Amino acid sequence: MGKNWSAVYTVRRVGGLLRGMTANNASPAPLAATVQRAVAGDRDAYAVLVEAQWSRLVALARTVLGDLTAEDAVQDALVAAWGRLPELRNLRAFSPWITRIVLRHCLRRRRSWRDWLPISAVAEPSMRIDPDSGLDLERCLRRLAPRQRAVMYLSVVEGQSDREIAEVLEITAASVRSHRRRAREQLRRTVGDINDWTGAADGP
Amino acid sequence: MDREPMDRFDDALKAWARTPPRRAPGDAAREVLGRLPDGRRRSPSPRRRARSSAWAWANVAAAAALVAIMGLRFAPAPYLMPEPPGPSLEAPPLPEDVILMWLDSETPLYLSVPSAAAPGSPTPHSDQPTPRPAEGAPTP
């Protein structure tokens, strides 16, 4: 029987030091030190990084893949990323690096099946229709290509610049702008098709 | 207030992104930790790097050998390849009083040697082969 790493992690976890740390508000020095330890093979340090990045990576994966398989996809990508940590050159670029790996994993998984797995299949019905805008988010996202969804998420939710998004998606900044423009056009058409803006839910 | 559709989409997307995942971050980290392979990670070890370096050098050497072979095969290298046989110039049968000399590999010189009784020096002829004299005909 192998070592119970999860139990070891629970005992030795760095309590509170990096709690609530996200890619946006983490101070660079502790994060870089943790990344360095993870690169050196420290599993506990890697677990701290995973915990810090988990929520935002799942949100990104859900936008690209839908709710059903997003968390499994992110977990698979994080397990694969552990083996690739020695490739990380810039310790301060861990967040875009792990985002790139997770996104690549999601896009590859997305290519393996054709149909959008509906968010509503698992999520509560209220998640399908945004209560404030009355907008059917699932319908809107379904009309976008996976890369367009990723660009919209990184632009709108995380507020990343075109250059930062280009680095994550491994495309040019011009391609990022093109994806976003086409996504906006498609969304305008989609929203135009939705006649009801008062929040009435679509039929099943 | 009638907001722009894109603003509504952006707000809806942000709200959707704030939805917490089903697995808590700590639980997810523990699960990932439990799935990590035991022992050495799949990372390029020094020995593996050396092996891949040796393969790289072997590939370079094989490519260089292939280029050398192709170059030797197709490039003009007269000292390596036998000279292709030129057109064979067989001298026509000569009369007894005609001497054939080759100025170069393609230019014969025919000299007619007069008989011992006849005065004069050998007369050079053109490079055209001397027609075989008919029987009994005097030699030019």
mmCIF file of N, CA and C in Angstrom, chain A residues 5 9-10 38-39 41 43 47 50-51 54-55 58-59 62 67 71-72 75-76 79 82-84 86 119 122 127 130 133 135 137 152-153 156-157 184 187-188 191 197, chain B residues 3-39 41-44:
data_model
loop_
_atom_site.group_PDB
_atom_site.id
_atom_site.type_symbol
_atom_site.label_atom_id
_atom_site.label_comp_id
_atom_site.label_asym_id
_atom_site.label_seq_id
_atom_site.Cartn_x
_atom_site.Cartn_y
_atom_site.Cartn_z
ATOM 1 N N TRP A 5 -0.840 9.997 0.794
ATOM 2 C CA TRP A 5 -0.375 11.354 0.592
ATOM 3 C C TRP A 5 -1.404 12.379 1.019
ATOM 4 N N TYR A 9 -0.644 15.362 3.545
ATOM 5 C CA TYR A 9 -0.876 16.747 3.161
ATOM 6 C C TYR A 9 -1.739 17.446 4.194
ATOM 7 N N THR A 10 -2.764 16.780 4.686
ATOM 8 C CA THR A 10 -3.642 17.407 5.657
ATOM 9 C C THR A 10 -2.880 17.803 6.913
ATOM 10 N N ALA A 38 7.596 23.089 -5.418
ATOM 11 C CA ALA A 38 6.843 22.093 -6.190
ATOM 12 C C ALA A 38 7.669 21.572 -7.352
ATOM 13 N N VAL A 39 8.404 22.462 -8.015
ATOM 14 C CA VAL A 39 9.262 22.039 -9.115
ATOM 15 C C VAL A 39 10.323 21.068 -8.624
ATOM 16 N N GLY A 41 9.920 18.928 -6.436
ATOM 17 C CA GLY A 41 9.314 17.643 -6.097
ATOM 18 C C GLY A 41 8.521 17.631 -4.815
ATOM 19 N N ARG A 43 5.439 17.617 -2.922
ATOM 20 C CA ARG A 43 4.026 17.396 -3.232
ATOM 21 C C ARG A 43 3.117 18.316 -2.454
ATOM 22 N N ALA A 47 0.241 20.754 -3.857
ATOM 23 C CA ALA A 47 -1.145 20.721 -3.384
ATOM 24 C C ALA A 47 -1.620 22.122 -2.993
ATOM 25 N N VAL A 50 -2.436 23.840 -6.204
ATOM 26 C CA VAL A 50 -3.692 23.310 -6.757
ATOM 27 C C VAL A 50 -4.886 23.925 -6.044
ATOM 28 N N GLU A 51 -4.794 23.976 -4.732
ATOM 29 C CA GLU A 51 -5.902 24.523 -3.953
ATOM 30 C C GLU A 51 -6.132 25.994 -4.306
ATOM 31 N N TRP A 54 -7.687 26.150 -7.993
ATOM 32 C CA TRP A 54 -8.771 25.232 -8.334
ATOM 33 C C TRP A 54 -10.032 25.943 -8.819
ATOM 34 N N SER A 55 -10.503 26.900 -8.072
ATOM 35 C CA SER A 55 -11.795 27.517 -8.395
ATOM 36 C C SER A 55 -11.763 28.223 -9.751
ATOM 37 N N VAL A 58 -11.553 25.661 -12.619
ATOM 38 C CA VAL A 58 -12.838 24.988 -12.843
ATOM 39 C C VAL A 58 -13.809 25.923 -13.561
ATOM 40 N N ALA A 59 -13.811 27.199 -13.177
ATOM 41 C CA ALA A 59 -14.701 28.154 -13.841
ATOM 42 C C ALA A 59 -14.356 28.268 -15.323
ATOM 43 N N ARG A 62 -15.422 25.061 -17.055
ATOM 44 C CA ARG A 62 -16.882 24.982 -17.214
ATOM 45 C C ARG A 62 -17.345 25.821 -18.399
ATOM 46 N N ASP A 67 -20.623 22.059 -17.448
ATOM 47 C CA ASP A 67 -20.453 21.766 -16.036
ATOM 48 C C ASP A 67 -20.163 20.299 -15.758
ATOM 49 N N GLU A 71 -14.737 19.577 -13.805
ATOM 50 C CA GLU A 71 -13.860 19.312 -12.659
ATOM 51 C C GLU A 71 -12.980 18.104 -12.915
ATOM 52 N N ASP A 72 -13.511 17.092 -13.566
ATOM 53 C CA ASP A 72 -12.677 15.936 -13.891
ATOM 54 C C ASP A 72 -11.570 16.329 -14.857
ATOM 55 N N GLN A 75 -8.893 18.203 -12.988
ATOM 56 C CA GLN A 75 -8.082 17.272 -12.174
ATOM 57 C C GLN A 75 -7.103 16.503 -13.027
ATOM 58 N N ASP A 76 -7.577 15.990 -14.161
ATOM 59 C CA ASP A 76 -6.683 15.246 -15.052
ATOM 60 C C ASP A 76 -5.527 16.126 -15.503
ATOM 61 N N VAL A 79 -2.976 16.653 -12.695
ATOM 62 C CA VAL A 79 -2.130 15.473 -12.494
ATOM 63 C C VAL A 79 -1.061 15.419 -13.583
ATOM 64 N N TRP A 82 1.819 18.006 -13.077
ATOM 65 C CA TRP A 82 2.835 17.651 -12.074
ATOM 66 C C TRP A 82 4.086 17.090 -12.756
ATOM 67 N N GLY A 83 3.894 16.261 -13.764
ATOM 68 C CA GLY A 83 5.025 15.683 -14.452
ATOM 69 C C GLY A 83 5.757 16.679 -15.341
ATOM 70 N N ARG A 84 5.138 17.786 -15.629
ATOM 71 C CA ARG A 84 5.746 18.757 -16.534
ATOM 72 C C ARG A 84 6.291 19.968 -15.791
ATOM 73 N N PRO A 86 9.077 20.476 -14.277
ATOM 74 C CA PRO A 86 10.461 20.877 -14.603
ATOM 75 C C PRO A 86 10.564 21.752 -15.853
ATOM 76 N N ILE A 119 -25.352 22.411 -19.484
ATOM 77 C CA ILE A 119 -25.132 22.821 -18.104
ATOM 78 C C ILE A 119 -26.318 22.381 -17.255
ATOM 79 N N VAL A 122 -26.886 18.981 -15.081
ATOM 80 C CA VAL A 122 -26.497 18.736 -13.696
ATOM 81 C C VAL A 122 -26.841 19.924 -12.803
ATOM 82 N N MET A 127 -29.303 28.216 -12.634
ATOM 83 C CA MET A 127 -28.005 28.559 -13.201
ATOM 84 C C MET A 127 -28.107 28.739 -14.696
ATOM 85 N N ASP A 130 -29.689 33.485 -16.069
ATOM 86 C CA ASP A 130 -29.157 34.421 -15.091
ATOM 87 C C ASP A 130 -30.310 35.257 -14.537
ATOM 88 N N SER A 133 -29.978 39.236 -15.535
ATOM 89 C CA SER A 133 -30.114 39.652 -16.931
ATOM 90 C C SER A 133 -31.203 38.888 -17.658
ATOM 91 N N LEU A 135 -30.702 36.190 -19.058
ATOM 92 C CA LEU A 135 -30.040 35.686 -20.249
ATOM 93 C C LEU A 135 -29.786 34.190 -20.115
ATOM 94 N N LEU A 137 -27.502 31.710 -20.536
ATOM 95 C CA LEU A 137 -26.058 31.657 -20.760
ATOM 96 C C LEU A 137 -25.661 30.404 -21.527
ATOM 97 N N MET A 152 -13.450 34.726 -24.322
ATOM 98 C CA MET A 152 -14.450 35.546 -23.637
ATOM 99 C C MET A 152 -14.285 35.421 -22.127
ATOM 100 N N TYR A 153 -14.028 34.213 -21.648
ATOM 101 C CA TYR A 153 -13.870 34.052 -20.199
ATOM 102 C C TYR A 153 -12.662 34.835 -19.692
ATOM 103 N N VAL A 156 -13.456 38.702 -20.163
ATOM 104 C CA VAL A 156 -14.551 39.292 -19.390
ATOM 105 C C VAL A 156 -14.385 39.006 -17.900
ATOM 106 N N VAL A 157 -14.111 37.762 -17.553
ATOM 107 C CA VAL A 157 -14.094 37.395 -16.138
ATOM 108 C C VAL A 157 -12.766 37.753 -15.487
ATOM 109 N N ARG A 184 -18.355 38.112 -30.193
ATOM 110 C CA ARG A 184 -19.330 39.183 -29.934
ATOM 111 C C ARG A 184 -20.407 39.206 -31.017
ATOM 112 N N LEU A 187 -22.679 36.350 -30.496
ATOM 113 C CA LEU A 187 -23.528 36.556 -29.329
ATOM 114 C C LEU A 187 -24.632 37.568 -29.618
ATOM 115 N N ARG A 188 -24.305 38.583 -30.417
ATOM 116 C CA ARG A 188 -25.342 39.568 -30.762
ATOM 117 C C ARG A 188 -26.446 38.897 -31.559
ATOM 118 N N VAL A 191 -28.321 36.618 -29.083
ATOM 119 C CA VAL A 191 -29.169 37.402 -28.191
ATOM 120 C C VAL A 191 -30.344 37.983 -28.965
ATOM 121 N N TRP A 197 -36.549 38.891 -22.982
ATOM 122 C CA TRP A 197 -35.508 39.370 -22.086
ATOM 123 C C TRP A 197 -35.989 39.524 -20.658
ATOM 124 N N ARG B 3 -30.316 47.600 -20.847
ATOM 125 C CA ARG B 3 -28.859 47.520 -20.959
ATOM 126 C C ARG B 3 -28.494 46.885 -22.272
ATOM 127 N N GLU B 4 -27.260 47.113 -22.689
ATOM 128 C CA GLU B 4 -26.742 46.491 -23.893
ATOM 129 C C GLU B 4 -26.728 44.975 -23.705
ATOM 130 N N PRO B 5 -27.043 44.217 -24.769
ATOM 131 C CA PRO B 5 -27.012 42.754 -24.633
ATOM 132 C C PRO B 5 -25.645 42.237 -24.221
ATOM 133 N N MET B 6 -24.574 42.869 -24.754
ATOM 134 C CA MET B 6 -23.251 42.391 -24.402
ATOM 135 C C MET B 6 -22.960 42.606 -22.926
ATOM 136 N N ASP B 7 -23.440 43.696 -22.375
ATOM 137 C CA ASP B 7 -23.264 43.915 -20.938
ATOM 138 C C ASP B 7 -23.972 42.830 -20.147
ATOM 139 N N ARG B 8 -25.138 42.468 -20.616
ATOM 140 C CA ARG B 8 -25.880 41.413 -19.918
ATOM 141 C C ARG B 8 -25.132 40.092 -19.997
ATOM 142 N N PHE B 9 -24.570 39.821 -21.175
ATOM 143 C CA PHE B 9 -23.813 38.568 -21.304
ATOM 144 C C PHE B 9 -22.614 38.588 -20.372
ATOM 145 N N ASP B 10 -21.910 39.708 -20.358
ATOM 146 C CA ASP B 10 -20.722 39.793 -19.512
ATOM 147 C C ASP B 10 -21.097 39.576 -18.045
ATOM 148 N N ASP B 11 -22.166 40.212 -17.613
ATOM 149 C CA ASP B 11 -22.579 40.054 -16.216
ATOM 150 C C ASP B 11 -22.992 38.623 -15.927
ATOM 151 N N ALA B 12 -23.697 38.024 -16.875
ATOM 152 C CA ALA B 12 -24.129 36.641 -16.670
ATOM 153 C C ALA B 12 -22.922 35.700 -16.602
ATOM 154 N N LEU B 13 -21.936 35.964 -17.450
ATOM 155 C CA LEU B 13 -20.754 35.111 -17.458
ATOM 156 C C LEU B 13 -19.981 35.265 -16.148
ATOM 157 N N LYS B 14 -19.867 36.493 -15.663
ATOM 158 C CA LYS B 14 -19.157 36.705 -14.396
ATOM 159 C C LYS B 14 -19.891 36.018 -13.251
ATOM 160 N N ALA B 15 -21.198 36.126 -13.267
ATOM 161 C CA ALA B 15 -21.971 35.474 -12.203
ATOM 162 C C ALA B 15 -21.810 33.948 -12.277
ATOM 163 N N TRP B 16 -21.817 33.432 -13.482
ATOM 164 C CA TRP B 16 -21.643 31.996 -13.681
ATOM 165 C C TRP B 16 -20.262 31.558 -13.204
ATOM 166 N N ALA B 17 -19.254 32.389 -13.451
ATOM 167 C CA ALA B 17 -17.895 32.044 -13.042
ATOM 168 C C ALA B 17 -17.740 32.050 -11.526
ATOM 169 N N ARG B 18 -18.578 32.837 -10.851
ATOM 170 C CA ARG B 18 -18.470 32.907 -9.379
ATOM 171 C C ARG B 18 -19.095 31.689 -8.719
ATOM 172 N N THR B 19 -19.826 30.888 -9.474
ATOM 173 C CA THR B 19 -20.434 29.693 -8.896
ATOM 174 C C THR B 19 -19.341 28.769 -8.387
ATOM 175 N N PRO B 20 -19.383 28.394 -7.115
ATOM 176 C CA PRO B 20 -18.281 27.565 -6.602
ATOM 177 C C PRO B 20 -18.332 26.169 -7.216
ATOM 178 N N PRO B 21 -17.184 25.552 -7.354
ATOM 179 C CA PRO B 21 -17.145 24.181 -7.872
ATOM 180 C C PRO B 21 -17.781 23.227 -6.867
ATOM 181 N N ARG B 22 -18.150 22.065 -7.374
ATOM 182 C CA ARG B 22 -18.781 21.088 -6.478
ATOM 183 C C ARG B 22 -17.784 20.572 -5.450
ATOM 184 N N ARG B 23 -16.543 20.377 -5.897
ATOM 185 C CA ARG B 23 -15.497 19.924 -4.962
ATOM 186 C C ARG B 23 -14.839 21.151 -4.361
ATOM 187 N N ALA B 24 -14.649 21.143 -3.069
ATOM 188 C CA ALA B 24 -13.941 22.241 -2.417
ATOM 189 C C ALA B 24 -12.466 22.196 -2.827
ATOM 190 N N PRO B 25 -11.808 23.350 -2.844
ATOM 191 C CA PRO B 25 -10.400 23.363 -3.265
ATOM 192 C C PRO B 25 -9.507 22.417 -2.462
ATOM 193 N N GLY B 26 -9.702 22.358 -1.155
ATOM 194 C CA GLY B 26 -8.866 21.475 -0.345
ATOM 195 C C GLY B 26 -9.085 20.016 -0.709
ATOM 196 N N ASP B 27 -10.353 19.636 -0.910
ATOM 197 C CA ASP B 27 -10.655 18.255 -1.297
ATOM 198 C C ASP B 27 -10.064 17.936 -2.658
ATOM 199 N N ALA B 28 -10.186 18.897 -3.567
ATOM 200 C CA ALA B 28 -9.636 18.675 -4.904
ATOM 201 C C ALA B 28 -8.131 18.494 -4.846
ATOM 202 N N ALA B 29 -7.454 19.306 -4.024
ATOM 203 C CA ALA B 29 -6.003 19.192 -3.897
ATOM 204 C C ALA B 29 -5.622 17.825 -3.341
ATOM 205 N N ARG B 30 -6.387 17.354 -2.364
ATOM 206 C CA ARG B 30 -6.087 16.027 -1.803
ATOM 207 C C ARG B 30 -6.291 14.942 -2.838
ATOM 208 N N GLU B 31 -7.329 15.072 -3.641
ATOM 209 C CA GLU B 31 -7.564 14.065 -4.684
ATOM 210 C C GLU B 31 -6.447 14.079 -5.719
ATOM 211 N N VAL B 32 -6.026 15.271 -6.105
ATOM 212 C CA VAL B 32 -4.928 15.353 -7.075
ATOM 213 C C VAL B 32 -3.671 14.731 -6.483
ATOM 214 N N LEU B 33 -3.418 15.028 -5.231
ATOM 215 C CA LEU B 33 -2.231 14.479 -4.564
ATOM 216 C C LEU B 33 -2.279 12.958 -4.548
ATOM 217 N N GLY B 34 -3.461 12.416 -4.318
ATOM 218 C CA GLY B 34 -3.598 10.976 -4.278
ATOM 219 C C GLY B 34 -3.408 10.322 -5.636
ATOM 220 N N ARG B 35 -3.566 11.101 -6.689
ATOM 221 C CA ARG B 35 -3.425 10.542 -8.036
ATOM 222 C C ARG B 35 -2.030 10.706 -8.596
ATOM 223 N N LEU B 36 -1.184 11.466 -7.900
ATOM 224 C CA LEU B 36 0.158 11.674 -8.431
ATOM 225 C C LEU B 36 0.927 10.364 -8.366
ATOM 226 N N PRO B 37 1.732 10.091 -9.372
ATOM 227 C CA PRO B 37 2.454 8.819 -9.363
ATOM 228 C C PRO B 37 3.478 8.781 -8.239
ATOM 229 N N ASP B 38 3.674 7.591 -7.679
ATOM 230 C CA ASP B 38 4.705 7.423 -6.659
ATOM 231 C C ASP B 38 6.067 7.424 -7.313
ATOM 232 N N GLY B 39 7.066 7.693 -6.502
ATOM 233 C CA GLY B 39 8.425 7.631 -7.020
ATOM 234 C C GLY B 39 8.725 8.823 -7.897
ATOM 235 N N ARG B 41 8.975 11.476 -10.819
ATOM 236 C CA ARG B 41 8.022 12.064 -11.734
ATOM 237 C C ARG B 41 8.456 11.760 -13.154
ATOM 238 N N ARG B 42 7.486 11.918 -14.033
ATOM 239 C CA ARG B 42 7.810 11.791 -15.445
ATOM 240 C C ARG B 42 8.460 13.089 -15.892
ATOM 241 N N SER B 43 9.750 13.150 -15.632
ATOM 242 C CA SER B 43 10.459 14.366 -16.008
ATOM 243 C C SER B 43 11.796 13.944 -16.581
ATOM 244 N N PRO B 44 12.371 14.731 -17.396
ATOM 245 C CA PRO B 44 13.634 14.332 -18.019
ATOM 246 C C PRO B 44 14.749 14.248 -16.991
#
